[in-house]
Coordinates of C-alpha atoms in Angstrom, one line a residue:
M1 CA -1.4 193.4 86.7
D2 CA 1.6 190.9 86.6
V3 CA -1.0 188.0 86.2
V4 CA -2.7 189.9 83.4
L5 CA 0.5 190.6 81.6
Q6 CA 1.5 186.9 81.7
T7 CA -2.0 185.9 80.4
R8 CA -1.6 188.3 77.6
G9 CA 1.6 186.7 76.9
L10 CA -0.1 183.4 76.5
L11 CA -3.0 184.7 74.3
S12 CA -0.8 186.8 71.9
L13 CA 0.8 183.7 70.7
P14 CA 0.4 183.3 66.9
T15 CA -2.7 181.7 65.8
N16 CA -2.6 178.1 64.7
P17 CA -2.1 177.8 61.0
I18 CA -5.3 176.9 59.2
N19 CA -5.5 175.5 55.7
R20 CA -8.7 176.3 53.8
L21 CA -10.3 174.3 51.1
S22 CA -10.5 175.9 47.6
S23 CA -13.8 176.7 46.6
Q24 CA -14.9 174.2 43.9
G25 CA -18.4 174.8 43.6
L26 CA -21.5 173.0 44.9
R27 CA -21.6 170.3 42.3
H28 CA -18.0 169.3 42.9
T29 CA -18.5 169.3 46.6
F30 CA -21.8 167.1 46.5
F31 CA -20.1 164.7 44.0
T32 CA -16.8 164.2 45.8
P33 CA -16.7 161.1 47.9
T34 CA -13.9 162.2 50.3
P35 CA -12.8 165.8 51.0
K36 CA -9.1 166.6 50.1
I37 CA -7.0 167.9 53.1
L38 CA -4.0 170.1 52.2
A39 CA -0.8 169.5 54.2
P40 CA 0.4 172.4 56.4
S41 CA 2.9 174.8 54.7
S42 CA 6.4 174.5 55.9
T43 CA 7.1 178.2 55.3
A44 CA 4.4 179.4 57.7
F45 CA 6.1 177.0 60.3
Q46 CA 9.5 178.6 59.7
K47 CA 8.0 182.1 60.2
L48 CA 6.0 181.1 63.2
S49 CA 9.1 179.4 64.9
T50 CA 11.4 182.4 64.2
K51 CA 9.0 185.1 65.6
P52 CA 10.6 186.6 68.8
N53 CA 8.9 186.2 72.1
V54 CA 8.5 189.6 73.9
F55 CA 8.0 187.9 77.2
A56 CA 10.9 185.4 77.0
H57 CA 13.1 187.4 79.4
R58 CA 10.4 187.4 82.2
D59 CA 9.5 183.8 82.3
K60 CA 11.4 180.9 81.1
N61 CA 8.5 178.5 80.4
L62 CA 6.5 180.7 78.1
F63 CA 8.2 180.0 74.9
L64 CA 7.9 176.2 75.7
C65 CA 4.1 176.7 76.0
R66 CA 4.2 178.3 72.6
A67 CA 6.1 175.7 71.0
E68 CA 4.0 172.9 72.5
A69 CA 0.9 174.6 71.2
T70 CA 2.4 175.1 67.7
A71 CA 3.5 171.5 67.5
A72 CA -0.1 170.4 68.7
S73 CA -1.7 172.5 66.0
F74 CA 0.5 171.0 63.2
G75 CA -0.2 167.5 64.6
E76 CA -4.0 168.0 64.2
P77 CA -4.6 170.6 61.5
E78 CA -7.9 172.4 61.6
I79 CA -10.0 172.6 58.4
D80 CA -12.5 175.2 57.5
K81 CA -15.2 173.1 56.2
P82 CA -17.4 174.6 53.4
Q83 CA -20.8 175.7 54.3
F84 CA -24.2 176.4 52.7
L85 CA -27.0 178.4 54.3
G86 CA -25.1 178.1 57.7
F87 CA -24.7 174.2 57.5
E88 CA -21.7 172.2 56.5
I89 CA -21.8 170.7 53.0
A90 CA -20.6 167.4 54.3
T91 CA -23.7 167.4 56.7
L92 CA -26.2 168.4 54.2
K93 CA -25.0 165.5 51.9
K94 CA -26.2 163.2 54.4
I95 CA -29.1 164.9 56.0
L96 CA -30.9 165.9 52.9
P97 CA -30.9 162.5 51.2
L98 CA -32.0 160.9 54.5
G99 CA -34.8 163.3 54.8
M100 CA -36.0 162.7 51.2
M101 CA -35.8 158.9 51.8
F102 CA -37.7 159.2 55.0
F103 CA -40.4 161.2 53.3
C104 CA -40.6 158.5 50.4
I105 CA -40.8 155.6 52.9
L106 CA -43.6 157.3 55.0
F107 CA -45.4 158.5 51.9
N108 CA -45.6 154.8 50.9
Y109 CA -46.4 153.5 54.3
T110 CA -49.4 155.8 54.5
I111 CA -50.9 154.7 51.1
L112 CA -50.2 151.0 52.1
R113 CA -51.7 151.4 55.5
D114 CA -55.0 152.9 54.2
T115 CA -55.2 150.4 51.3
K116 CA -54.6 147.4 53.4
D117 CA -57.6 148.1 55.5
V118 CA -59.7 148.7 52.6
L119 CA -59.0 145.5 51.0
V120 CA -59.6 143.2 53.9
V121 CA -62.5 145.1 55.5
T122 CA -64.6 145.8 52.4
A123 CA -63.9 142.5 50.5
R124 CA -66.9 140.1 49.9
G125 CA -67.3 137.7 52.7
S126 CA -65.1 139.8 55.2
S127 CA -65.4 142.6 57.6
A128 CA -63.5 144.3 60.4
E129 CA -63.6 141.0 62.4
I130 CA -60.8 139.6 60.3
I131 CA -58.3 142.0 61.7
P132 CA -57.7 140.5 65.2
F133 CA -57.2 137.0 63.7
L134 CA -55.2 138.3 60.9
K135 CA -52.7 140.2 63.3
T136 CA -52.4 137.2 65.6
W137 CA -52.4 134.2 63.3
V138 CA -50.7 135.7 60.1
N139 CA -49.0 138.9 60.8
L140 CA -47.1 137.8 63.9
P141 CA -45.8 134.5 62.4
M142 CA -44.8 136.2 59.1
A143 CA -43.0 138.9 61.1
I144 CA -41.0 136.3 63.2
G145 CA -40.1 134.4 60.1
F146 CA -39.0 137.4 58.3
M147 CA -36.6 138.6 61.1
L148 CA -35.1 134.9 61.2
L149 CA -34.4 135.2 57.5
Y150 CA -33.1 138.8 57.7
T151 CA -30.7 137.6 60.5
K152 CA -29.3 134.8 58.3
M153 CA -29.1 137.1 55.2
A154 CA -27.2 139.7 57.3
N155 CA -24.4 137.1 58.1
V156 CA -23.6 136.4 54.4
L157 CA -24.5 139.6 52.5
S158 CA -22.9 143.0 52.6
K159 CA -24.9 146.0 53.9
Q160 CA -25.8 147.2 50.6
A161 CA -26.7 144.0 49.2
L162 CA -28.8 143.2 52.3
F163 CA -30.5 146.5 51.7
Y164 CA -31.5 146.0 48.2
S165 CA -32.3 142.1 48.9
V166 CA -35.0 143.3 51.4
I167 CA -36.6 146.3 49.8
L168 CA -36.7 145.1 46.2
P169 CA -39.1 142.2 46.9
F170 CA -41.4 144.6 48.7
I171 CA -41.5 146.9 45.6
A172 CA -41.9 144.1 43.1
F173 CA -44.8 142.5 45.2
F174 CA -46.8 145.9 45.5
G175 CA -46.4 146.5 41.7
A176 CA -47.5 142.9 41.0
F177 CA -50.5 143.2 43.3
G178 CA -52.0 146.2 41.7
F179 CA -51.5 145.0 38.0
V180 CA -51.7 141.1 38.4
L181 CA -53.0 139.8 41.7
Y182 CA -56.0 142.0 42.3
P183 CA -57.3 141.7 38.8
L184 CA -57.2 137.9 39.1
S185 CA -58.7 137.9 42.6
N186 CA -62.0 136.6 41.5
Y187 CA -60.3 133.5 40.0
I188 CA -57.7 132.8 42.7
H189 CA -59.8 133.3 45.8
P190 CA -61.7 130.1 47.1
Q191 CA -65.1 131.8 47.5
A192 CA -67.4 128.8 47.1
F193 CA -65.3 126.7 49.4
A194 CA -65.3 129.4 52.1
D195 CA -69.0 129.8 51.9
K196 CA -69.5 126.1 52.4
L197 CA -67.3 126.1 55.6
L198 CA -69.1 129.3 56.8
N199 CA -72.5 127.5 56.6
I200 CA -71.1 124.6 58.5
L201 CA -69.2 126.4 61.2
G202 CA -71.5 129.4 61.6
P203 CA -71.2 133.3 61.5
R204 CA -68.9 133.5 64.6
F205 CA -66.0 131.9 62.4
L206 CA -66.5 134.6 59.6
G207 CA -63.1 136.3 60.7
P208 CA -60.8 133.1 60.6
L209 CA -62.5 131.9 57.2
A210 CA -62.0 135.1 55.6
I211 CA -58.3 134.8 55.9
M212 CA -58.5 131.7 53.6
R213 CA -61.3 133.3 51.5
I214 CA -59.2 136.6 50.6
W215 CA -55.7 135.2 50.9
S216 CA -54.1 137.6 48.4
F217 CA -55.5 140.6 50.3
C218 CA -54.3 139.2 53.5
L219 CA -50.9 138.8 52.0
F220 CA -51.0 142.5 51.0
Y221 CA -52.1 143.5 54.5
V222 CA -49.0 141.6 55.9
M223 CA -46.5 143.1 53.4
A224 CA -48.0 146.5 54.1
E225 CA -47.5 145.9 58.0
L226 CA -43.8 144.5 57.3
W227 CA -43.1 147.7 55.3
G228 CA -43.7 149.8 58.4
S229 CA -41.7 147.5 60.7
V230 CA -38.9 146.4 58.5
V231 CA -38.2 149.2 56.0
I232 CA -38.8 152.0 58.6
S233 CA -37.3 150.6 61.7
V234 CA -34.6 148.2 60.4
L235 CA -33.5 149.6 57.0
F236 CA -33.9 153.3 57.3
W237 CA -33.0 154.0 61.0
G238 CA -30.2 151.2 60.6
F239 CA -28.8 153.2 57.6
A240 CA -29.3 156.6 59.4
N241 CA -27.3 155.5 62.5
Q242 CA -24.7 154.1 60.2
I243 CA -23.9 157.4 58.3
T244 CA -24.6 160.0 61.1
T245 CA -22.7 161.2 64.1
V246 CA -24.3 161.6 67.5
E247 CA -24.1 165.3 67.3
E248 CA -25.9 165.4 63.9
A249 CA -28.6 162.9 65.1
K250 CA -29.5 165.0 68.2
R251 CA -29.8 168.1 65.9
F252 CA -31.7 166.6 62.8
Y253 CA -33.6 163.3 64.1
P254 CA -36.4 165.3 65.7
L255 CA -36.9 167.1 62.2
F256 CA -37.6 163.6 60.8
G257 CA -40.4 163.3 62.9
L258 CA -41.9 166.5 61.8
G259 CA -41.2 165.5 58.1
A260 CA -43.0 162.3 58.6
N261 CA -46.1 164.1 59.5
V262 CA -45.8 166.3 56.4
A263 CA -45.6 163.0 54.5
L264 CA -48.8 161.9 56.2
V265 CA -50.7 165.0 54.8
F266 CA -49.5 164.6 51.3
S267 CA -50.0 160.8 51.0
G268 CA -53.4 161.4 52.6
R269 CA -54.4 163.8 49.7
T270 CA -52.9 161.3 47.2
V271 CA -55.2 158.5 48.6
K272 CA -58.0 160.9 48.5
Y273 CA -57.5 161.8 44.8
F274 CA -57.2 158.3 43.5
S275 CA -60.0 157.2 45.5
N276 CA -62.3 159.8 43.9
L277 CA -61.6 158.7 40.4
R278 CA -64.5 156.5 40.4
K279 CA -66.7 159.5 40.1
N280 CA -65.6 160.2 36.5
L281 CA -65.8 156.7 35.2
G282 CA -68.7 155.1 33.6
P283 CA -71.0 152.4 34.8
G284 CA -69.6 148.9 34.9
V285 CA -66.0 149.9 35.3
D286 CA -64.2 148.7 38.5
G287 CA -63.1 152.1 39.8
W288 CA -61.2 150.4 42.8
A289 CA -59.0 148.5 40.3
I290 CA -58.0 151.7 38.5
S291 CA -57.4 153.6 41.8
L292 CA -55.2 150.6 43.1
K293 CA -53.1 150.6 40.0
G294 CA -52.5 154.3 40.3
M295 CA -51.6 154.2 43.9
M296 CA -49.3 151.2 43.6
S297 CA -47.6 152.8 40.6
I298 CA -46.7 155.8 43.0
V299 CA -45.4 153.1 45.6
V300 CA -43.3 151.6 43.1
G301 CA -41.9 154.9 41.8
M302 CA -41.2 156.0 45.4
G303 CA -39.5 152.7 46.0
I304 CA -37.2 153.3 43.1
V305 CA -36.3 156.8 44.4
I306 CA -35.4 155.2 47.8
C307 CA -33.0 152.9 46.2
F308 CA -31.4 155.6 44.1
I309 CA -30.9 157.8 47.2
Y310 CA -29.4 154.9 49.0
W311 CA -27.0 154.2 46.1
W312 CA -26.0 157.8 45.9
V313 CA -25.3 158.2 49.6
N314 CA -23.1 155.2 49.5
N315 CA -21.1 156.3 46.5
Y316 CA -20.8 160.1 47.2
V317 CA -21.0 160.6 50.9
P318 CA -18.0 159.8 53.3
L319 CA -19.2 157.6 56.1
P320 CA -18.0 158.5 59.7
T321 CA -15.5 156.4 61.2
R322 CA -16.8 154.0 64.0
S323 CA -15.2 152.4 67.1
K324 CA -14.7 148.7 66.6
K325 CA -15.4 148.0 70.2
K326 CA -18.9 146.8 70.7
K327 CA -20.9 147.3 73.8
E328 CA -22.2 144.2 75.5
K329 CA -26.0 144.4 76.0
P330 CA -27.7 142.0 78.5
K331 CA -30.0 139.5 76.8
M332 CA -33.0 138.6 78.7
G333 CA -35.3 135.7 78.0
T334 CA -38.9 135.8 78.4
M335 CA -39.0 134.3 82.0
E336 CA -36.0 136.6 83.2
S337 CA -37.9 139.5 81.9
I338 CA -41.2 138.7 83.7
K339 CA -39.2 138.2 86.9
F340 CA -37.5 141.6 86.5
L341 CA -40.9 143.3 85.8
V342 CA -42.4 141.8 88.9
S343 CA -39.5 142.7 91.0
S344 CA -39.6 146.6 90.4
K345 CA -42.6 148.7 91.1
Y346 CA -41.2 151.5 88.7
I347 CA -40.8 149.2 85.8
R348 CA -44.2 147.6 86.5
D349 CA -45.9 151.0 86.3
L350 CA -44.0 151.7 83.1
A351 CA -44.9 148.4 81.8
T352 CA -48.5 149.0 82.5
L353 CA -48.3 152.2 80.4
V354 CA -47.0 150.2 77.4
V355 CA -49.4 147.4 77.5
A356 CA -52.5 149.5 78.2
Y357 CA -51.9 151.6 75.1
G358 CA -51.6 148.8 72.9
I359 CA -54.7 147.1 74.2
S360 CA -56.8 150.2 74.3
I361 CA -56.0 151.5 70.8
N362 CA -56.7 148.1 69.3
L363 CA -60.1 147.7 71.1
V364 CA -61.3 150.9 69.8
E365 CA -59.8 150.9 66.3
V366 CA -61.3 147.5 65.1
T367 CA -64.7 148.4 66.4
W368 CA -64.4 151.7 64.6
K369 CA -63.4 150.1 61.3
S370 CA -66.5 147.9 61.5
K371 CA -68.7 150.9 61.7
L372 CA -66.7 152.6 59.0
K373 CA -67.6 149.6 56.6
A374 CA -71.2 150.0 57.4
Q375 CA -71.2 153.7 56.6
F376 CA -68.8 153.5 53.6
P377 CA -69.3 149.8 52.0
S378 CA -67.7 150.8 48.8
P379 CA -63.8 150.5 48.5
N380 CA -63.5 153.9 46.9
E381 CA -65.7 155.6 49.5
Y382 CA -63.8 153.8 52.4
S383 CA -60.4 154.6 50.9
S384 CA -61.5 158.3 50.2
F385 CA -62.4 158.5 53.9
M386 CA -59.2 157.1 55.0
G387 CA -57.3 159.6 52.8
D388 CA -58.9 162.4 54.8
F389 CA -58.2 160.6 58.1
S390 CA -54.5 160.3 57.3
T391 CA -54.2 164.1 56.4
A392 CA -55.9 165.1 59.5
T393 CA -53.7 162.7 61.6
G394 CA -50.7 164.3 60.1
I395 CA -52.0 167.8 60.8
A396 CA -52.9 166.9 64.3
T397 CA -49.6 165.2 65.1
F398 CA -47.5 168.0 63.7
T399 CA -49.4 170.5 65.8
M400 CA -48.9 168.3 69.0
M401 CA -45.3 167.9 68.4
L402 CA -45.0 171.8 68.2
L403 CA -46.9 172.1 71.5
S404 CA -45.4 169.1 73.3
Q405 CA -42.3 171.3 74.4
F406 CA -44.6 173.8 76.0
I407 CA -46.7 171.1 77.9
F408 CA -43.5 169.6 79.2
D409 CA -42.0 173.0 80.3
K410 CA -45.2 174.3 81.8
Y411 CA -46.9 171.3 83.4
G412 CA -44.3 168.6 83.6
W413 CA -43.9 165.0 83.0
G414 CA -47.0 163.9 85.0
V415 CA -49.5 165.9 83.1
A416 CA -48.0 165.0 79.7
A417 CA -48.1 161.3 80.6
K418 CA -51.6 161.5 81.6
I419 CA -53.0 163.4 78.4
T420 CA -52.9 160.3 76.1
P421 CA -55.2 158.1 78.3
T422 CA -57.4 161.0 79.2
V423 CA -57.9 161.7 75.5
L424 CA -58.5 157.9 74.7
L425 CA -60.9 157.7 77.6
L426 CA -63.1 160.5 76.8
T427 CA -63.3 159.8 73.0
G428 CA -63.8 156.1 73.7
V429 CA -66.7 156.7 76.0
G430 CA -68.3 159.0 73.4
F431 CA -67.8 156.4 70.7
F432 CA -69.1 153.4 72.6
S433 CA -72.1 155.5 73.9
L434 CA -73.1 156.4 70.3
I435 CA -73.0 152.8 69.4
L436 CA -74.9 151.5 72.4
F437 CA -77.4 154.4 72.9
G438 CA -77.7 155.6 69.3
G439 CA -81.5 155.2 69.3
P440 CA -82.3 157.6 72.2
V441 CA -79.9 160.3 70.9
A442 CA -80.9 159.9 67.2
P443 CA -83.2 162.9 67.2
V444 CA -80.6 165.1 68.7
I445 CA -78.0 164.0 66.2
A446 CA -80.4 164.4 63.4
K447 CA -80.5 168.1 63.9
F448 CA -76.9 168.2 63.0
G449 CA -77.7 166.3 59.7
M450 CA -76.0 163.1 60.8
T451 CA -77.2 159.5 61.7
P452 CA -75.9 157.7 64.9
L453 CA -73.9 155.6 62.6
L454 CA -72.1 158.6 60.9
A455 CA -71.8 160.3 64.2
A456 CA -70.0 157.1 65.7
V457 CA -67.7 157.0 62.5
Y458 CA -66.7 160.6 63.1
V459 CA -66.2 160.4 66.7
G460 CA -64.2 157.1 66.3
A461 CA -62.1 159.0 63.6
L462 CA -61.5 161.8 66.2
Q463 CA -60.4 159.3 68.8
N464 CA -58.0 157.6 66.6
I465 CA -56.5 161.0 65.4
F466 CA -56.1 162.5 68.8
S467 CA -55.0 159.3 70.5
K468 CA -52.2 158.7 67.8
S469 CA -51.1 162.3 67.8
A470 CA -50.8 162.2 71.6
K471 CA -49.1 159.1 71.5
Y472 CA -46.4 160.3 69.0
S473 CA -45.8 163.8 70.6
L474 CA -46.3 162.9 74.3
F475 CA -46.6 159.3 75.2
D476 CA -43.4 158.2 73.3
P477 CA -41.3 160.9 74.8
C478 CA -42.7 160.4 78.3
K479 CA -42.0 156.7 78.1
E480 CA -38.3 157.2 77.0
M481 CA -37.8 160.0 79.7
A482 CA -38.9 157.6 82.4
Y483 CA -35.8 155.5 81.8
I484 CA -33.4 158.4 82.3
P485 CA -33.2 158.8 86.1
L486 CA -32.9 155.0 86.6
D487 CA -29.4 153.5 87.4
E488 CA -27.8 152.0 84.4
D489 CA -28.5 148.3 85.3
T490 CA -32.2 148.9 86.0
K491 CA -32.5 151.2 82.9
V492 CA -30.9 148.5 80.4
K493 CA -32.7 145.5 82.0
G494 CA -36.0 147.4 82.3
K495 CA -36.1 148.3 78.6
A496 CA -35.0 144.9 77.6
A497 CA -37.9 143.4 79.7
I498 CA -40.4 145.8 78.4
D499 CA -39.4 145.1 74.8
V500 CA -39.5 141.4 75.3
V501 CA -42.8 141.0 77.2
C502 CA -44.8 144.3 77.0
N503 CA -44.6 145.5 73.5
P504 CA -45.8 142.1 72.0
L505 CA -48.4 141.9 74.8
G506 CA -49.8 145.2 74.1
K507 CA -49.9 144.7 70.4
S508 CA -51.7 141.2 70.4
G509 CA -53.5 141.5 73.8
G510 CA -56.3 143.6 72.2
A511 CA -56.6 141.2 69.3
L512 CA -56.7 138.2 71.8
I513 CA -59.4 140.0 73.8
Q514 CA -61.5 140.6 70.6
Q515 CA -61.2 137.0 69.4
F516 CA -62.5 135.7 72.7
M517 CA -65.3 138.0 72.6
I518 CA -66.3 137.3 68.9
L519 CA -66.1 133.4 69.5
T520 CA -68.1 133.8 72.7
F521 CA -70.8 136.2 71.8
G522 CA -71.0 135.4 68.1
S523 CA -70.0 138.8 66.5
L524 CA -68.2 142.0 67.0
A525 CA -71.3 143.9 67.2
N526 CA -72.7 141.6 70.2
S527 CA -69.3 142.1 71.8
T528 CA -69.3 145.9 71.8
P529 CA -70.8 146.6 75.4
Y530 CA -68.2 144.2 76.8
L531 CA -65.3 145.7 75.0
G532 CA -66.5 149.1 76.1
G533 CA -66.3 148.0 79.7
V534 CA -62.8 146.3 79.3
L535 CA -61.6 149.6 77.7
L536 CA -62.8 151.6 80.8
V537 CA -60.9 149.2 83.3
I538 CA -57.8 149.3 81.3
V539 CA -57.7 153.1 80.9
L540 CA -58.4 153.7 84.5
A541 CA -55.5 151.2 85.3
W542 CA -53.4 153.2 82.8
L543 CA -54.1 156.5 84.7
S544 CA -53.4 154.9 87.9
A545 CA -50.0 153.7 86.9
A546 CA -49.1 157.0 85.4
K547 CA -50.0 158.8 88.7
S548 CA -47.9 156.3 90.6
L549 CA -45.0 156.6 88.1
D550 CA -45.1 160.5 88.2
T551 CA -44.5 160.3 92.1
Q552 CA -41.6 157.9 91.7
F553 CA -40.1 159.8 88.7
T554 CA -40.2 163.1 90.6
A555 CA -38.6 161.6 93.5
L556 CA -35.7 160.2 91.5
R557 CA -35.2 163.4 89.6
R558 CA -34.9 165.3 92.9
E559 CA -32.5 162.7 94.1
E560 CA -30.4 162.9 90.9
E561 CA -30.4 166.7 91.2
L562 CA -29.3 166.7 94.7
E563 CA -26.4 164.3 93.9
K564 CA -25.3 166.6 91.1
E565 CA -25.4 169.7 93.4
M566 CA -23.2 167.8 96.0
E567 CA -20.7 166.6 93.1
R568 CA -20.5 170.3 91.9
A569 CA -20.0 171.5 95.5
A570 CA -17.2 169.1 96.1
A571 CA -15.6 169.7 92.7
V572 CA -15.3 173.5 93.2
K573 CA -11.7 174.5 93.8
I574 CA -10.2 177.9 94.2
P575 CA -7.1 178.5 92.0
V576 CA -4.0 179.9 94.0
V577 CA -1.7 182.6 92.4
A578 CA 1.8 182.2 93.3
K579 CA 4.6 184.6 92.8
N580 CA 7.8 183.8 91.2
E581 CA 11.3 185.1 91.6
D582 CA 10.6 188.0 89.2
G583 CA 7.4 189.0 90.9
N584 CA 5.2 187.6 88.0
G585 CA 2.1 185.7 89.1
S586 CA 1.7 182.0 88.1
L587 CA -1.5 179.9 88.2
A588 CA -0.9 176.7 90.2
G589 CA -2.0 173.6 88.8
V590 CA -1.8 174.6 85.1
P591 CA 0.2 171.9 83.3
L592 CA 1.4 174.3 80.6
L593 CA 3.1 176.6 83.0
K594 CA 5.2 174.0 84.9
P595 CA 8.7 175.3 85.5
T596 CA 11.3 174.2 83.2
T597 CA 15.2 174.4 83.3
G598 CA 17.6 175.8 81.0
D599 CA 18.6 179.3 79.7
S600 CA 16.0 181.1 77.7
S601 CA 18.6 182.6 75.3
S602 CA 19.8 179.1 74.5
T603 CA 16.2 178.1 73.8
L604 CA 15.8 181.0 71.4
N605 CA 18.9 180.0 69.5

């Protein structure tokens, strides 16, 4: 009972004085750059300090505890922050604009991604064979050059000036392409010169020559690719990490992923709408030019909205304070990364997953786009189908993200890691089988009202939809989770090695394989059987690496859990209750209850 009484004495101390912000309305709150904090009231301190302590005669140190608590509370005043629908207004001022900005960026990216494929695949004198050469010999050098330029600009410009200097040229280019470059494409593309070179070199050089033939379309392709890597990865996430705290990021960043798939759905329907405008136009009208103007107008409008949101956040949202200390990250060169990859079986298996995905998705995607052009040769028809494809991808990914938590909880990391290669293998086998053995199965497919070519297009679309949704919802989380149980040195060096070596190798590996096949066998169609065999080998290696990594991952997790249990067992201490002279209990080891000297009556005075 004595201990209970003493504890009540501590808990019955006056509450900390809290100064509340006056209600000034949502408009004032959202357009006030920095919140006003009222100073603590001196009268409240006087009343609190003169309140008698009923337990003062029983323990000399209790009033000292109350005085220390009161002083501490006034040193760091607590503020009741205004809320709206359960969220702090200050947080909503950051998260809502970021969500709108992310939606606009992903909306534009889907339109640009679908349009770039339509332009380079359906153009005269070009085909899907241009994509591997374009990614390797144009896209990669442009990306490297841009990042070098971005690094130099970051050293001389402020963050806001850097943001505008990067995004405004993108907006200007896409607007100029829709209204200037594309209408003039018949005059600025060297079609006759490309035809002469094609007659001399042969059809196996169709892809490389098409880059020169339709150079403005290839420039659009590269700019659209850079929008995804630069505006999303560098500008948006850099800005988001700048203005949000860690707790806000943990709570709201996953919602951005769901919002991205909602943007896919809406932008897919937008592409579908503008692509179908051709049906309402008369003969002789270039329907694709009109559709392109409409879609590029929306891209420019969304770009202006992005710039406005960025300006508003920088002017009306207080940014969190950051520590000026920077953590040193180990920088690994290419050779050092390769040596580290070879030295660790765990990292080698993880690297196999990353490389195998990049190569596999590339092998199937390019072959599928070549069949897509054969089925839908018109730009409007091709674009309309891609609009439906983007909408379906958004819905499938949104659904898979909702199911991913259940899959991880029910079946664990190993099953989740094997779903993506299994889906890609099954759909890939079906896709290549329809291409290679379309003749014998044609009567069966005809009963469903389809030709082997159309069936291959649909199966290839399902392959891309399911593999991308599985990648976003399962493969990426599995890859990041695999780093968690590693020690800090292996974790940091392994991620650096995979970023330096495996990501570029996975992205360009498939393109290099296709280039070799095309130049060796003459065309992408002639290379299809060999590409199917390469895909089978790579996916089987992927599944084997996932199985091996699952065993190691489980062992490391068990070891980590055992170490935590031992640490918790060693840290458990039983508090000892001691009796003082008056018979009151005191908890040993509690710093606030350490004995003090001096008379209690003098302290009160």
